[in-house]
XYZ file of N, CA and C in Angstrom:
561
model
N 12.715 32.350 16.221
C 12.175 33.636 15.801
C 11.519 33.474 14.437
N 9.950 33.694 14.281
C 9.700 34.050 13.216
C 9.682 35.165 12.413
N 9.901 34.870 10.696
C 9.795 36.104 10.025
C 8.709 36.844 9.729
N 8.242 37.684 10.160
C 7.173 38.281 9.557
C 7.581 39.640 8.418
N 6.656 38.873 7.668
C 6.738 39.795 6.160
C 5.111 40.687 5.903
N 5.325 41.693 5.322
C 4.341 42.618 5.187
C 4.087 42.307 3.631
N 2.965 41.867 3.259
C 2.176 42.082 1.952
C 1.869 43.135 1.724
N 2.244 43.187 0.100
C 2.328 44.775 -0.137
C 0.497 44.421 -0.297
N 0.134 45.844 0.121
C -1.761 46.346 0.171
C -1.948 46.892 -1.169
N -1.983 46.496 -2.252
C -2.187 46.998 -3.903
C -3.640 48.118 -3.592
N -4.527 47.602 -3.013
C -5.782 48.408 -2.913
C -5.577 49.608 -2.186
N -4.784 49.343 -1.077
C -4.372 50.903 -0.455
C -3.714 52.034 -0.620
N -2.791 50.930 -1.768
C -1.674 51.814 -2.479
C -2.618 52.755 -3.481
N -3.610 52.100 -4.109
C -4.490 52.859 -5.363
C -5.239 53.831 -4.586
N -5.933 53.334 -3.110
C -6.490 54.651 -2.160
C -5.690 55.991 -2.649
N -4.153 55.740 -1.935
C -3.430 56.462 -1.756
C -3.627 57.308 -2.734
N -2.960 56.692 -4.064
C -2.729 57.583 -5.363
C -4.068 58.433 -5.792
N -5.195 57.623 -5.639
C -6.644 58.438 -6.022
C -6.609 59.531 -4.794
N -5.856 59.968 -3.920
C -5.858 60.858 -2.905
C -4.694 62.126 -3.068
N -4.030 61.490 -4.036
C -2.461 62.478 -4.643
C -1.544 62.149 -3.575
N -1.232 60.978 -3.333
C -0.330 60.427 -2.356
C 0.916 60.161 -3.483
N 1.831 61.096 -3.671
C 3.170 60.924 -4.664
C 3.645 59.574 -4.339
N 3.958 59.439 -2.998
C 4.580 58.001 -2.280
C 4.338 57.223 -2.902
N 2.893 57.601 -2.599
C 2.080 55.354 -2.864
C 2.769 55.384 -4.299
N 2.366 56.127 -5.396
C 2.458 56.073 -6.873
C 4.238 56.012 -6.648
N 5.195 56.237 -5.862
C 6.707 56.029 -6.109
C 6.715 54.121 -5.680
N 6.241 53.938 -4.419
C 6.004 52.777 -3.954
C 5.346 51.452 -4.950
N 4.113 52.044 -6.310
C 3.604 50.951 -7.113
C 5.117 50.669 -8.029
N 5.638 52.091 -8.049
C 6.683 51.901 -9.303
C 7.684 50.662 -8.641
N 8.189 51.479 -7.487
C 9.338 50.524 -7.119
C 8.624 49.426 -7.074
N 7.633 48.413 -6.373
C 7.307 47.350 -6.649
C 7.234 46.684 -7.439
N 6.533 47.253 -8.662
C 6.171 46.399 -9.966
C 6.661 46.979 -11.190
N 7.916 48.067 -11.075
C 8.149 48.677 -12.400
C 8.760 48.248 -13.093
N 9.716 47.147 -12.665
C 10.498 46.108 -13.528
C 9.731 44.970 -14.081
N 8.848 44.731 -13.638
C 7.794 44.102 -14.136
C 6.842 44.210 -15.251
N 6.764 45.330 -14.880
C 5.583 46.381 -15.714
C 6.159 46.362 -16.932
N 7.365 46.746 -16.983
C 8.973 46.949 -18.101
C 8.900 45.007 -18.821
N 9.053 44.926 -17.586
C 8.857 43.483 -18.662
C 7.795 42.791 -18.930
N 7.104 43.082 -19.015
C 5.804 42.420 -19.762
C 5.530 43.510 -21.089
N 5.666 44.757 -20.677
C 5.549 45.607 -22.145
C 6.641 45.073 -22.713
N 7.423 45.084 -22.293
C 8.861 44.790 -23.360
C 8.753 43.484 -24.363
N 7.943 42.625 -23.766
C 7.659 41.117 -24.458
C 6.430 41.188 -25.329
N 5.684 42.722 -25.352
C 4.989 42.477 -26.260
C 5.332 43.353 -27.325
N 5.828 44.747 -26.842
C 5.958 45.959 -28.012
C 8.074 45.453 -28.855
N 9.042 45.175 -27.804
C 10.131 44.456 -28.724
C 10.782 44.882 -28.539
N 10.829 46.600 -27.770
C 11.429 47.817 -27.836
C 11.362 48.298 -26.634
N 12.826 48.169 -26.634
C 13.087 49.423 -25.103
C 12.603 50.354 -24.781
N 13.183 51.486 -25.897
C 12.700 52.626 -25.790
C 11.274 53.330 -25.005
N 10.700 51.951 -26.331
C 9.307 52.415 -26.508
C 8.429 51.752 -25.391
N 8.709 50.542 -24.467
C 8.579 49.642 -23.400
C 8.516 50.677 -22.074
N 9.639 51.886 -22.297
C 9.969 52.495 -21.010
C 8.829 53.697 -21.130
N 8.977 53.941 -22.272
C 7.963 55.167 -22.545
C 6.131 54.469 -22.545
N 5.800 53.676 -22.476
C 4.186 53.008 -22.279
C 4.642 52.632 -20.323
N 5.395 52.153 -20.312
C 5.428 51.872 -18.685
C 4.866 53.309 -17.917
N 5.915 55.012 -18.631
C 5.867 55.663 -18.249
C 3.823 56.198 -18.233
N 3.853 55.927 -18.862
C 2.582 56.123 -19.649
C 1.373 55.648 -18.312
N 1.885 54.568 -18.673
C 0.663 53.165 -17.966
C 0.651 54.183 -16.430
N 2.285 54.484 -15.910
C 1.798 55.301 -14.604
C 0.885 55.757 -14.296
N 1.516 57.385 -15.032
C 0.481 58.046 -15.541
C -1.311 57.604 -15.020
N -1.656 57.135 -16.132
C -2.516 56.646 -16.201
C -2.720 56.111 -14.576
N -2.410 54.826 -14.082
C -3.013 54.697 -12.626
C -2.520 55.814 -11.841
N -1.714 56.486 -11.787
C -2.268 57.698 -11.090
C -3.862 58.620 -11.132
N -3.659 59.034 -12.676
C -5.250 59.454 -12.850
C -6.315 59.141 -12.497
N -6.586 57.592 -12.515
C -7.381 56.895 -13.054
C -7.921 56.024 -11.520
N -6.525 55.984 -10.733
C -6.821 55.565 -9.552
C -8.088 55.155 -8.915
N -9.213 56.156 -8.914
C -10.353 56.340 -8.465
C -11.052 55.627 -9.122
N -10.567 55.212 -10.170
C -11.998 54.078 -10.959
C -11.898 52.832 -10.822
N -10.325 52.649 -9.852
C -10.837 50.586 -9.508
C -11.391 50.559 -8.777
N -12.054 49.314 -9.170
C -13.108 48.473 -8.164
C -12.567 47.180 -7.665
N -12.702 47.156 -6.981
C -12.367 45.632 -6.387
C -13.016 44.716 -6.860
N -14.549 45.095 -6.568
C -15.144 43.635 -7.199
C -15.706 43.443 -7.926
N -14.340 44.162 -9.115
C -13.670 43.683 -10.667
C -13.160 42.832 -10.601
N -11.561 42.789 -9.899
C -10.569 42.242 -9.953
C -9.516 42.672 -9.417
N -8.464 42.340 -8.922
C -7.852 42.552 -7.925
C -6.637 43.644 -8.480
N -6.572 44.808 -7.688
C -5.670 45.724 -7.903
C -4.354 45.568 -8.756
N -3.403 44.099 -8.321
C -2.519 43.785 -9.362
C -2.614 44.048 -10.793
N -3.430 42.979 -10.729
C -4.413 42.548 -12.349
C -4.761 44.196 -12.583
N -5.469 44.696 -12.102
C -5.790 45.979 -12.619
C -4.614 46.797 -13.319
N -3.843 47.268 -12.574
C -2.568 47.574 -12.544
C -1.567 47.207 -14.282
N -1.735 45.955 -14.623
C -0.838 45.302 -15.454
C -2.583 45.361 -16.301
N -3.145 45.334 -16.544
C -4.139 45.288 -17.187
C -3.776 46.819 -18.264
N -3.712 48.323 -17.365
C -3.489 49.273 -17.751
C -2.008 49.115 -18.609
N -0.826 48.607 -18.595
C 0.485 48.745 -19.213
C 0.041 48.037 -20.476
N -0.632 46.745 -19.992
C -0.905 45.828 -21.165
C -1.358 46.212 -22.312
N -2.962 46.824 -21.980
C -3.585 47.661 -23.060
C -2.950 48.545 -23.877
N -2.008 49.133 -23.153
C -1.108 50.898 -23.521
C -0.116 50.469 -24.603
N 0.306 49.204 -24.251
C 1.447 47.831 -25.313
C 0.794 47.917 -26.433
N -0.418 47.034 -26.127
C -1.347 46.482 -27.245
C -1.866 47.975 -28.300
N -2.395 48.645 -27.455
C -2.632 50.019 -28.468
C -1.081 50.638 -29.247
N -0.019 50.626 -28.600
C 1.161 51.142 -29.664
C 1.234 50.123 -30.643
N 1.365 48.642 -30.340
C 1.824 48.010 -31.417
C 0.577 48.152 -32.610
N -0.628 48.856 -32.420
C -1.766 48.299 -33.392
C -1.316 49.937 -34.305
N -1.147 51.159 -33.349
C -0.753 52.294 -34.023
C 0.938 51.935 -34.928
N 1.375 51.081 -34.363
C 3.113 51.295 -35.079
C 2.495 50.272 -36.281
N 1.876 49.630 -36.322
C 1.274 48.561 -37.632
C 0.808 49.566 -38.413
N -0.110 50.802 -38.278
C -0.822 51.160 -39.150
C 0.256 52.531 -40.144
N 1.378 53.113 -38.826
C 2.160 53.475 -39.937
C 3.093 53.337 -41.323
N 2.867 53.949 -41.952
C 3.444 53.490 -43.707
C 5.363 53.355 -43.489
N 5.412 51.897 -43.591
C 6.863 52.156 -44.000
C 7.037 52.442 -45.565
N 8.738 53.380 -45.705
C 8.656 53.781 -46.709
C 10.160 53.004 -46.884
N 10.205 52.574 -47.918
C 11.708 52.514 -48.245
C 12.463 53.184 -48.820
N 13.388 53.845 -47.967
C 14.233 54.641 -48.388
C 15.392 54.901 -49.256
N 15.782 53.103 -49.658
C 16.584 53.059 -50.861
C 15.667 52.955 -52.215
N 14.732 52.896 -52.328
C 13.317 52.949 -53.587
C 13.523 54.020 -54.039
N 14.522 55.047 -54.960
C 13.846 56.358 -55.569
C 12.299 56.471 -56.150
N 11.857 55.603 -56.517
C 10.534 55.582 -57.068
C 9.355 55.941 -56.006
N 10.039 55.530 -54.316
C 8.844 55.605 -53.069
C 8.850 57.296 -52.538
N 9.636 57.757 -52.135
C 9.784 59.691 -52.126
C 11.465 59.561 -52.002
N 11.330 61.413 -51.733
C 12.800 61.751 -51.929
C 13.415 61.004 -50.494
N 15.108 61.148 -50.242
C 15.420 60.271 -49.758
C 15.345 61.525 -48.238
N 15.003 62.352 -48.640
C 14.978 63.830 -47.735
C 13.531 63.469 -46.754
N 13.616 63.030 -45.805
C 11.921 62.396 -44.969
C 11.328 63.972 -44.470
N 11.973 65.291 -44.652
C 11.742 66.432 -44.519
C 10.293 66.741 -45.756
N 10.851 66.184 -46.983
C 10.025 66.139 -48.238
C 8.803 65.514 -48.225
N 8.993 64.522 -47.388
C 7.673 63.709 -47.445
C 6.450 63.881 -47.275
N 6.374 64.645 -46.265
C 5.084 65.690 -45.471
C 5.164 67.154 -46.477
N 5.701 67.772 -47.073
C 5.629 69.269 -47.691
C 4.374 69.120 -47.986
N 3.888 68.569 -48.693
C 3.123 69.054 -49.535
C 1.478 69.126 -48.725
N 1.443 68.185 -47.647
C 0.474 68.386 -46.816
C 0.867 69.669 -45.396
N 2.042 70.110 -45.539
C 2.099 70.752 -44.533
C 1.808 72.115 -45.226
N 2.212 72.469 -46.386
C 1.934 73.559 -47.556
C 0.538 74.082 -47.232
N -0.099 73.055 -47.812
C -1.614 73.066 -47.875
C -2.515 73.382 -46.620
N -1.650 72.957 -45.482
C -2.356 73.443 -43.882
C -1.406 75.007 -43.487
N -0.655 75.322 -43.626
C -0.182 76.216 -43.309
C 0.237 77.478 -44.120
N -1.022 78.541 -43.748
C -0.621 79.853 -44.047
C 0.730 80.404 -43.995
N 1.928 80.193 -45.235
C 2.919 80.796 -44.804
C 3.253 82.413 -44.889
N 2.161 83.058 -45.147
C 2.429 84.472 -44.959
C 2.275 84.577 -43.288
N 1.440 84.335 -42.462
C 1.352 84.884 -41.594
C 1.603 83.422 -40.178
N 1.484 82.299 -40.905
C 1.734 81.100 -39.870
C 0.931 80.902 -39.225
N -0.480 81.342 -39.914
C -1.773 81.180 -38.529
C -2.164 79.905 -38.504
N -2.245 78.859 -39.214
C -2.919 77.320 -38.929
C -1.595 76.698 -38.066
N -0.574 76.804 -38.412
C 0.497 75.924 -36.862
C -0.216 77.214 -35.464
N -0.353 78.231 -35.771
C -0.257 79.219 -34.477
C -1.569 78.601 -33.657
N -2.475 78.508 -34.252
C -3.771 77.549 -33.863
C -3.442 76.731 -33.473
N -3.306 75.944 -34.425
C -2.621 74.539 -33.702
C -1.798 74.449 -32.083
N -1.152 75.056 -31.855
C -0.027 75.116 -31.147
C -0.654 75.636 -29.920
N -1.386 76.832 -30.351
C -2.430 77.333 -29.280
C -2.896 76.351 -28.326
N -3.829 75.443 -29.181
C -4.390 73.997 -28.507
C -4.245 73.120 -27.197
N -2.524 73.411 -27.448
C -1.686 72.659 -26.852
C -1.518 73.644 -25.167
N -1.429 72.455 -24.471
C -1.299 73.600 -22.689
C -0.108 74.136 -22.778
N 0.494 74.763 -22.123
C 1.611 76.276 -22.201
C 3.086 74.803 -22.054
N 2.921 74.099 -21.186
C 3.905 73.225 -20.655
C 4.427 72.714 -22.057
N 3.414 72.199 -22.523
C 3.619 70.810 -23.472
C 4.272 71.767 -24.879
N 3.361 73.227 -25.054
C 3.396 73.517 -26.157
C 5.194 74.151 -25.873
N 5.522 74.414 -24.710
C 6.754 75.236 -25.086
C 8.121 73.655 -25.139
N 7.900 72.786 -24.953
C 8.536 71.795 -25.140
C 8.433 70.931 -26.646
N 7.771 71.107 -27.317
C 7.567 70.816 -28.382
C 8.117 72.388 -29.457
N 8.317 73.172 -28.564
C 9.065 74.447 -29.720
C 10.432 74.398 -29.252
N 11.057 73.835 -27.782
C 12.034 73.530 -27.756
C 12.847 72.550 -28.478
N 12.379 71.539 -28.663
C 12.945 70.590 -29.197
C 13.007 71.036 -30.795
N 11.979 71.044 -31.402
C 11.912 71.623 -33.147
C 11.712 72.934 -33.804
N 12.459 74.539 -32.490
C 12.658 75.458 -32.951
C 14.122 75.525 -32.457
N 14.295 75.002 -31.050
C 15.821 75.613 -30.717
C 16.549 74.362 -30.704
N 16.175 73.240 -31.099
C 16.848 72.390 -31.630
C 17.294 71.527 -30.445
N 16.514 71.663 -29.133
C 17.257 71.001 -27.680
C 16.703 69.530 -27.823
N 17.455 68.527 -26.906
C 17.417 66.957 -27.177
C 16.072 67.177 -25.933
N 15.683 65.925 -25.456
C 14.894 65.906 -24.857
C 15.295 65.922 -23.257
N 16.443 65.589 -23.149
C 17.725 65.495 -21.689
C 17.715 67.467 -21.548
N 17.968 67.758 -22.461
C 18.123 69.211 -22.201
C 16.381 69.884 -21.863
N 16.023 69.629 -22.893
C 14.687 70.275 -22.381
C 14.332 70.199 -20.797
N 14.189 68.519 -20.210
C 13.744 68.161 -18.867
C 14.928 69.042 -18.073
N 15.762 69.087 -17.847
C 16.918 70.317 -17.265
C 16.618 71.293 -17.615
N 16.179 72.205 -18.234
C 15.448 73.511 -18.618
C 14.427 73.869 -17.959
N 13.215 73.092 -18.069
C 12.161 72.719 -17.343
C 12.026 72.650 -16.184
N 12.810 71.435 -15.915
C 12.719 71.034 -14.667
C 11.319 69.484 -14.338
N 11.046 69.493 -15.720
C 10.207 68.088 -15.325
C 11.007 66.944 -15.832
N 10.476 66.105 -15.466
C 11.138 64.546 -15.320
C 11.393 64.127 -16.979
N 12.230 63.502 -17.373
C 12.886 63.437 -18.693
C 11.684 62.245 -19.373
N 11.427 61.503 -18.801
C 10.263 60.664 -19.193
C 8.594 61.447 -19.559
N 8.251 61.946 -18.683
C 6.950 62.950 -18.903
C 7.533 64.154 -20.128
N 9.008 64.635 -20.033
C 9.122 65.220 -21.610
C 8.784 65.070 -22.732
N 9.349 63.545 -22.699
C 9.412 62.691 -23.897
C 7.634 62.410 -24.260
N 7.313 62.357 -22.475
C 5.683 61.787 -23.256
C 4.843 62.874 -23.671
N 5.096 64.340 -23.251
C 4.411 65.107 -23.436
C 4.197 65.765 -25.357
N 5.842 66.036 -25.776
C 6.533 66.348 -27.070
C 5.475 64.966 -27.716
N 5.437 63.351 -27.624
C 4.969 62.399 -28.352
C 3.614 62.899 -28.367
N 2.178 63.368 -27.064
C 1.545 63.350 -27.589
C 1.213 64.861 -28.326
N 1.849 65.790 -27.970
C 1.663 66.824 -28.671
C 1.804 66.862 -29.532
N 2.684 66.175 -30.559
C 2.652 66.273 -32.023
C 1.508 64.774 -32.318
N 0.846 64.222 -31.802
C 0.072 63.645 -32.136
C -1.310 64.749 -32.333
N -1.401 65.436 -31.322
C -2.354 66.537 -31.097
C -2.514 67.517 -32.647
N -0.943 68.110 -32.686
C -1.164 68.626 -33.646
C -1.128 67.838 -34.993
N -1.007 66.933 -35.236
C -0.905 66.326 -36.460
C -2.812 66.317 -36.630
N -3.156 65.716 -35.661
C -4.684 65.927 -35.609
C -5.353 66.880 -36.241
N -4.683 68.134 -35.429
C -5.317 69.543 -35.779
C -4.552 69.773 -37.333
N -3.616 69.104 -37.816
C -3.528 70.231 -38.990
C -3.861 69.219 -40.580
N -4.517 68.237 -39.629
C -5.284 67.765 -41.122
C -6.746 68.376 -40.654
């Protein structure tokens, strides 16, 4: 008796997803998500942050589905091409942020609340709160009420996705880029 084994179809699977096939996109994960995990992980260092670009990279070939070509390069490669980049872009953003040392009294107070005042002062009307209210506006209804959950009612990000009801990973990514959004808007 021979074995016959089924090759996974990478190109059909991307059909799928450019069609809103949930499956195919559960099916790339289970295939290559430990993978995916480990190759970000060997470049960014960090778990955390490894699980959250994997989550990302999804994302992304879900969206994006519709723009491979084959004769680019072969769906795999495509695939790990997207996590790779998503790696390479955090580690170039985590380089450009300022570490501060926090035992330095001479670098700011030891309060990281303090650090930002004086630019948040300067953007925000505190009589009436209209430059965050703008800001915040910006943001789609989903993202913006998860980002007031977490830093008005004080919920972790496990609680929020149980509140919600969306997936604890898309929380996390939504709250990250929304305060990227607004940091945007309030310089």
């Amino acid at each position: 008796m021979t074995d016959v084994t089924n090759e996974f179809d990478y190109v059909a699977v991307l059909a799928r997803c450019a069609r809103g096939d949930h499956d195919a996109l559960h099916q790339l994960y289970s295939k290559e998500g430990a993978a995916l995990l480990g190759v970000v992980l060997r470049i960014v260092k960090d778990r955390g942050m490894a699980e959250d670009i994997v989550h990302d990279a999804c994302l992304n070939i879900w969206q994006r589905a519709d723009s491979f070509d084959p004769a680019k390069g072969s769906a795999r490669t495509w695939i790990f091409s997207i996590a790779r980049h998503l790696a390479l872009n955090a580690i170039r953003y985590r380089d450009r942020e300022v570490n501060v040392d926090h035992n330095d009294p001479s670098e700011f107070d030891h309060d990281e609340t303090f650090q930002h005042a004086s630019r948040v002062e300067e953007a925000y009307d505190w009589q009436t709160g209209q430059r965050i209210d703008e800001c915040l506006e910006q943001l789609e209804t989903e993202r913006r009420n998860c980002v007031l959950h977490a830093y008005v009612d004080g919920l972790s990000h496990a609680e929020i996705a149980a509140h919600t009801g969306a997936p604890l990973g898309t929380v996390k990514a939504w709250i990250k880029r929304s305060l990227l959004r607004l940091r945007e808007c309030m310089a």
